[in-house]
Each structure stands twice: as C-alpha cells, then as structure tokens.
Amino acid sequence: MHLPSHNPIFILGNQKSGTTAIAQLLSHATEKSLTCDLKNTIRHQSLQLELQYQLLRFEEFLTLYANDFENEIIKEPFLSFYLSQILTNFPNSQIVFILRDPFQNIRSILNRLKIPGNLDSLELFEWPELNKTPVWKLSLQSTMLGFNSCNYIQAMAFRWNFLVNLFKKNTSRCTLVKYEDFNLDKEACIKSLSKELSLEYLKDISEIKDKQFQPKGNANVNLYDFFGAQNFNLIYEMCQENLEFFYPDLVRSPNFSAKTK
C-alpha cells in the first residue's frame, strides 16, 4: 500500500470558514506547494459515506489519492471530520484549524448554494447548485454523524459544533486561527501563522490579500432576518457552549442576547 511519505501542513475547518484564502496566502507567503481541495474526490460522491461507515479504510483512501497529499500544504475541509485518522497517519504533521462564527459560516455556505436560511425544510433535489455538485448535499445533513436533525439548519449547526469539539479534543496538536482575526489584519495573521508553523515568510501578500478565492456571499446581511427566529435559535441552541467559549463578545452583546431569549 503506497501512502504519502511526508508530513504536510493541513489546513482544516468547516466549509466556507476561510480555509481557502488562508491556505492560498500562506502558500504564497512561504512558497510552499499547495493542494487546495482534493478535487478528484468530487467525482467520488460516496467517498465521505464510505469513510464514515468504514466501507473504505482511511489508509486505502490515502493510497487512492496519494498524489493529492504530496504537496507541502493540504487544504481540504472534509478531512476535518477525520482529524484523528490524520493525526495517526501523519504523526508529525502540523494542523491549522480555521474557526468562523457559526451564524456567518452557515450563512456563507447557504449563499454559495443559493439557498435561503429561513426555510422549515429543504428538498435537496429542488436546488440547482446541489444538483450541479451533489456532494454538497452532505453539508446539509447530520445523519452520517449520528444526529437526526429537525431540519437543514440544525444539521449544519450540529456539523459546526461537531468539528469544534473535535478541535477542542486535539488542541495540543492544532493551531487555531479565527477567521474574524484573519479578516481584521490578513498580513499580520499570515505572518503570525507562518512563525507558529516555523515557516519562513518569503513573499509579500499585500497585492493579493483581498483576492476573492471563492464566490463571495453577503456577510452584511441581517442574520436574524436571514435565518428567521426559529432557525436563528436552532443555531444558538446547538452551538451555545462553543459560542460562549470562542465568541463571548458576540453572545453577550445586547442585540444578540435579546434575540435568543
């Protein structure tokens, strides 16, 4: 069995949490080669289910897509769910976990898929973006993670919380980057991250720091209106503990607390 022979830096985190921008800028600044998404796996639509239900061993998956793991930086959000397997198979690798406020994170995913956030339920086959790239459907459910959600918003909130809890169990092996801090000062963030990873900062990123690496959503939307009261509170209830830990200022703000009562 041919497994990747080196220990890349993994950029992990939920989809649409800033992993692409941070990976691209880190790669540019440090001149390290980058795999930005395991693109061949998109055609392998059942891959995540095969891994989750152990129809495919993680080591076999690494062999199938060994070429994608040969670069020095690997960015792939779905690998976040297999953090323990990554740590086992790449014991000397460094892991960067990107965290984004769940309300904006879920809003960004739905913007990408052109799906509103205030529906009671969702028929997956009715949405063109999901039919175009069916693997996105897995981002709107939580059954494969052992949780039967009441709707797609609760499922997405569960997935966010699941990943944050995985990170918390492995904090000694991971470097945390909050997307909000990155957005405040991208150059400072990438310089700090490079230092944390013991990488030499070789190239200035000022001319590309604001490049749009992914389709842009509407971060300025009123989130309460976007989700509606029921779905807004589903996110809060599912993510409350981690929201209070990682985003205390958000939770304690008068405007936010008034909406969650």
PDB file of C-alpha atoms in Angstrom, residues 28-115:
ATOM      1  CA  HIS A  28       2.159  32.307  -1.445  1.00  0.00           C
ATOM      2  CA  ALA A  29       3.955  33.889   1.517  1.00  0.00           C
ATOM      3  CA  THR A  30       6.060  30.838   2.355  1.00  0.00           C
ATOM      4  CA  GLU A  31       6.474  29.487  -1.197  1.00  0.00           C
ATOM      5  CA  LYS A  32       5.207  26.089  -0.106  1.00  0.00           C
ATOM      6  CA  SER A  33       3.343  23.899  -2.597  1.00  0.00           C
ATOM      7  CA  LEU A  34      -0.398  23.651  -2.056  1.00  0.00           C
ATOM      8  CA  THR A  35      -3.187  21.176  -2.658  1.00  0.00           C
ATOM      9  CA  CYS A  36      -6.291  23.353  -2.458  1.00  0.00           C
ATOM     10  CA  ASP A  37      -9.100  20.780  -2.145  1.00  0.00           C
ATOM     11  CA  LEU A  38      -8.819  17.148  -3.188  1.00  0.00           C
ATOM     12  CA  LYS A  39     -10.534  17.885  -6.478  1.00  0.00           C
ATOM     13  CA  ASN A  40     -10.517  14.277  -7.725  1.00  0.00           C
ATOM     14  CA  THR A  41     -12.686  13.274  -4.783  1.00  0.00           C
ATOM     15  CA  ILE A  42     -15.576  15.438  -6.029  1.00  0.00           C
ATOM     16  CA  ARG A  43     -16.301  12.756  -8.626  1.00  0.00           C
ATOM     17  CA  HIS A  44     -16.158  10.125  -5.873  1.00  0.00           C
ATOM     18  CA  GLN A  45     -19.515  11.240  -4.500  1.00  0.00           C
ATOM     19  CA  SER A  46     -19.903   8.439  -1.961  1.00  0.00           C
ATOM     20  CA  LEU A  47     -16.365   8.821  -0.563  1.00  0.00           C
ATOM     21  CA  GLN A  48     -17.305  10.509   2.709  1.00  0.00           C
ATOM     22  CA  LEU A  49     -20.021   7.927   3.349  1.00  0.00           C
ATOM     23  CA  GLU A  50     -17.597   5.086   2.598  1.00  0.00           C
ATOM     24  CA  LEU A  51     -15.109   6.533   5.074  1.00  0.00           C
ATOM     25  CA  GLN A  52     -17.723   7.276   7.726  1.00  0.00           C
ATOM     26  CA  TYR A  53     -19.232   3.780   7.601  1.00  0.00           C
ATOM     27  CA  GLN A  54     -15.819   2.128   7.180  1.00  0.00           C
ATOM     28  CA  LEU A  55     -16.544   0.707   3.755  1.00  0.00           C
ATOM     29  CA  LEU A  56     -13.197   2.221   2.837  1.00  0.00           C
ATOM     30  CA  ARG A  57     -10.273   2.297   5.243  1.00  0.00           C
ATOM     31  CA  PHE A  58      -8.639   5.695   5.665  1.00  0.00           C
ATOM     32  CA  GLU A  59      -5.301   4.198   4.626  1.00  0.00           C
ATOM     33  CA  GLU A  60      -6.884   2.939   1.406  1.00  0.00           C
ATOM     34  CA  PHE A  61      -8.258   6.417   0.775  1.00  0.00           C
ATOM     35  CA  LEU A  62      -4.747   7.862   1.209  1.00  0.00           C
ATOM     36  CA  THR A  63      -3.438   5.350  -1.309  1.00  0.00           C
ATOM     37  CA  LEU A  64      -6.179   6.120  -3.846  1.00  0.00           C
ATOM     38  CA  TYR A  65      -5.435   9.851  -3.699  1.00  0.00           C
ATOM     39  CA  ALA A  66      -1.748   9.728  -2.790  1.00  0.00           C
ATOM     40  CA  ASN A  67      -0.800  12.335  -5.407  1.00  0.00           C
ATOM     41  CA  ASP A  68      -3.033  14.919  -3.723  1.00  0.00           C
ATOM     42  CA  PHE A  69      -1.076  14.503  -0.500  1.00  0.00           C
ATOM     43  CA  GLU A  70       2.378  15.101  -1.975  1.00  0.00           C
ATOM     44  CA  ASN A  71       2.287  18.887  -1.608  1.00  0.00           C
ATOM     45  CA  GLU A  72       3.581  20.704   1.455  1.00  0.00           C
ATOM     46  CA  ILE A  73       0.220  22.267   2.409  1.00  0.00           C
ATOM     47  CA  ILE A  74      -3.076  20.378   2.142  1.00  0.00           C
ATOM     48  CA  LYS A  75      -6.343  22.304   2.410  1.00  0.00           C
ATOM     49  CA  GLU A  76      -9.487  20.176   2.420  1.00  0.00           C
ATOM     50  CA  PRO A  77     -12.457  20.907   4.712  1.00  0.00           C
ATOM     51  CA  PHE A  78     -13.993  17.422   4.653  1.00  0.00           C
ATOM     52  CA  LEU A  79     -10.770  15.984   6.112  1.00  0.00           C
ATOM     53  CA  SER A  80     -11.630  17.909   9.287  1.00  0.00           C
ATOM     54  CA  PHE A  81     -14.072  15.129  10.180  1.00  0.00           C
ATOM     55  CA  TYR A  82     -11.179  12.638  10.093  1.00  0.00           C
ATOM     56  CA  LEU A  83      -8.809  14.561  12.320  1.00  0.00           C
ATOM     57  CA  SER A  84      -7.941  11.530  14.441  1.00  0.00           C
ATOM     58  CA  GLN A  85      -7.042   9.496  11.341  1.00  0.00           C
ATOM     59  CA  ILE A  86      -4.865  12.341  10.047  1.00  0.00           C
ATOM     60  CA  LEU A  87      -3.034  12.513  13.358  1.00  0.00           C
ATOM     61  CA  THR A  88      -2.490   8.743  13.255  1.00  0.00           C
ATOM     62  CA  ASN A  89      -1.274   8.575   9.671  1.00  0.00           C
ATOM     63  CA  PHE A  90       0.676  11.852   9.729  1.00  0.00           C
ATOM     64  CA  PRO A  91       2.003  11.910  13.300  1.00  0.00           C
ATOM     65  CA  ASN A  92       4.498  14.692  12.643  1.00  0.00           C
ATOM     66  CA  SER A  93       2.192  16.924  10.635  1.00  0.00           C
ATOM     67  CA  GLN A  94       1.072  20.346  11.788  1.00  0.00           C
ATOM     68  CA  ILE A  95      -2.661  21.045  11.806  1.00  0.00           C
ATOM     69  CA  VAL A  96      -4.199  24.500  11.361  1.00  0.00           C
ATOM     70  CA  PHE A  97      -7.870  24.701  12.336  1.00  0.00           C
ATOM     71  CA  ILE A  98      -9.848  27.659  10.969  1.00  0.00           C
ATOM     72  CA  LEU A  99     -12.836  28.729  13.041  1.00  0.00           C
ATOM     73  CA  ARG A 100     -15.641  31.046  11.956  1.00  0.00           C
ATOM     74  CA  ASP A 101     -18.702  32.243  13.879  1.00  0.00           C
ATOM     75  CA  PRO A 102     -21.399  29.614  13.092  1.00  0.00           C
ATOM     76  CA  PHE A 103     -24.031  32.142  12.036  1.00  0.00           C
ATOM     77  CA  GLN A 104     -21.781  33.652   9.375  1.00  0.00           C
ATOM     78  CA  ASN A 105     -20.293  30.275   8.493  1.00  0.00           C
ATOM     79  CA  ILE A 106     -23.670  28.669   7.821  1.00  0.00           C
ATOM     80  CA  ARG A 107     -24.907  31.806   6.044  1.00  0.00           C
ATOM     81  CA  SER A 108     -21.858  31.684   3.759  1.00  0.00           C
ATOM     82  CA  ILE A 109     -22.449  28.030   2.840  1.00  0.00           C
ATOM     83  CA  LEU A 110     -26.078  28.766   2.010  1.00  0.00           C
ATOM     84  CA  ASN A 111     -25.092  31.840  -0.042  1.00  0.00           C
ATOM     85  CA  ARG A 112     -22.711  29.603  -2.002  1.00  0.00           C
ATOM     86  CA  LEU A 113     -25.526  27.130  -2.637  1.00  0.00           C
ATOM     87  CA  LYS A 114     -28.098  29.868  -3.331  1.00  0.00           C
ATOM     88  CA  ILE A 115     -30.387  28.512  -0.610  1.00  0.00           C
TER      89      ILE A 115
END
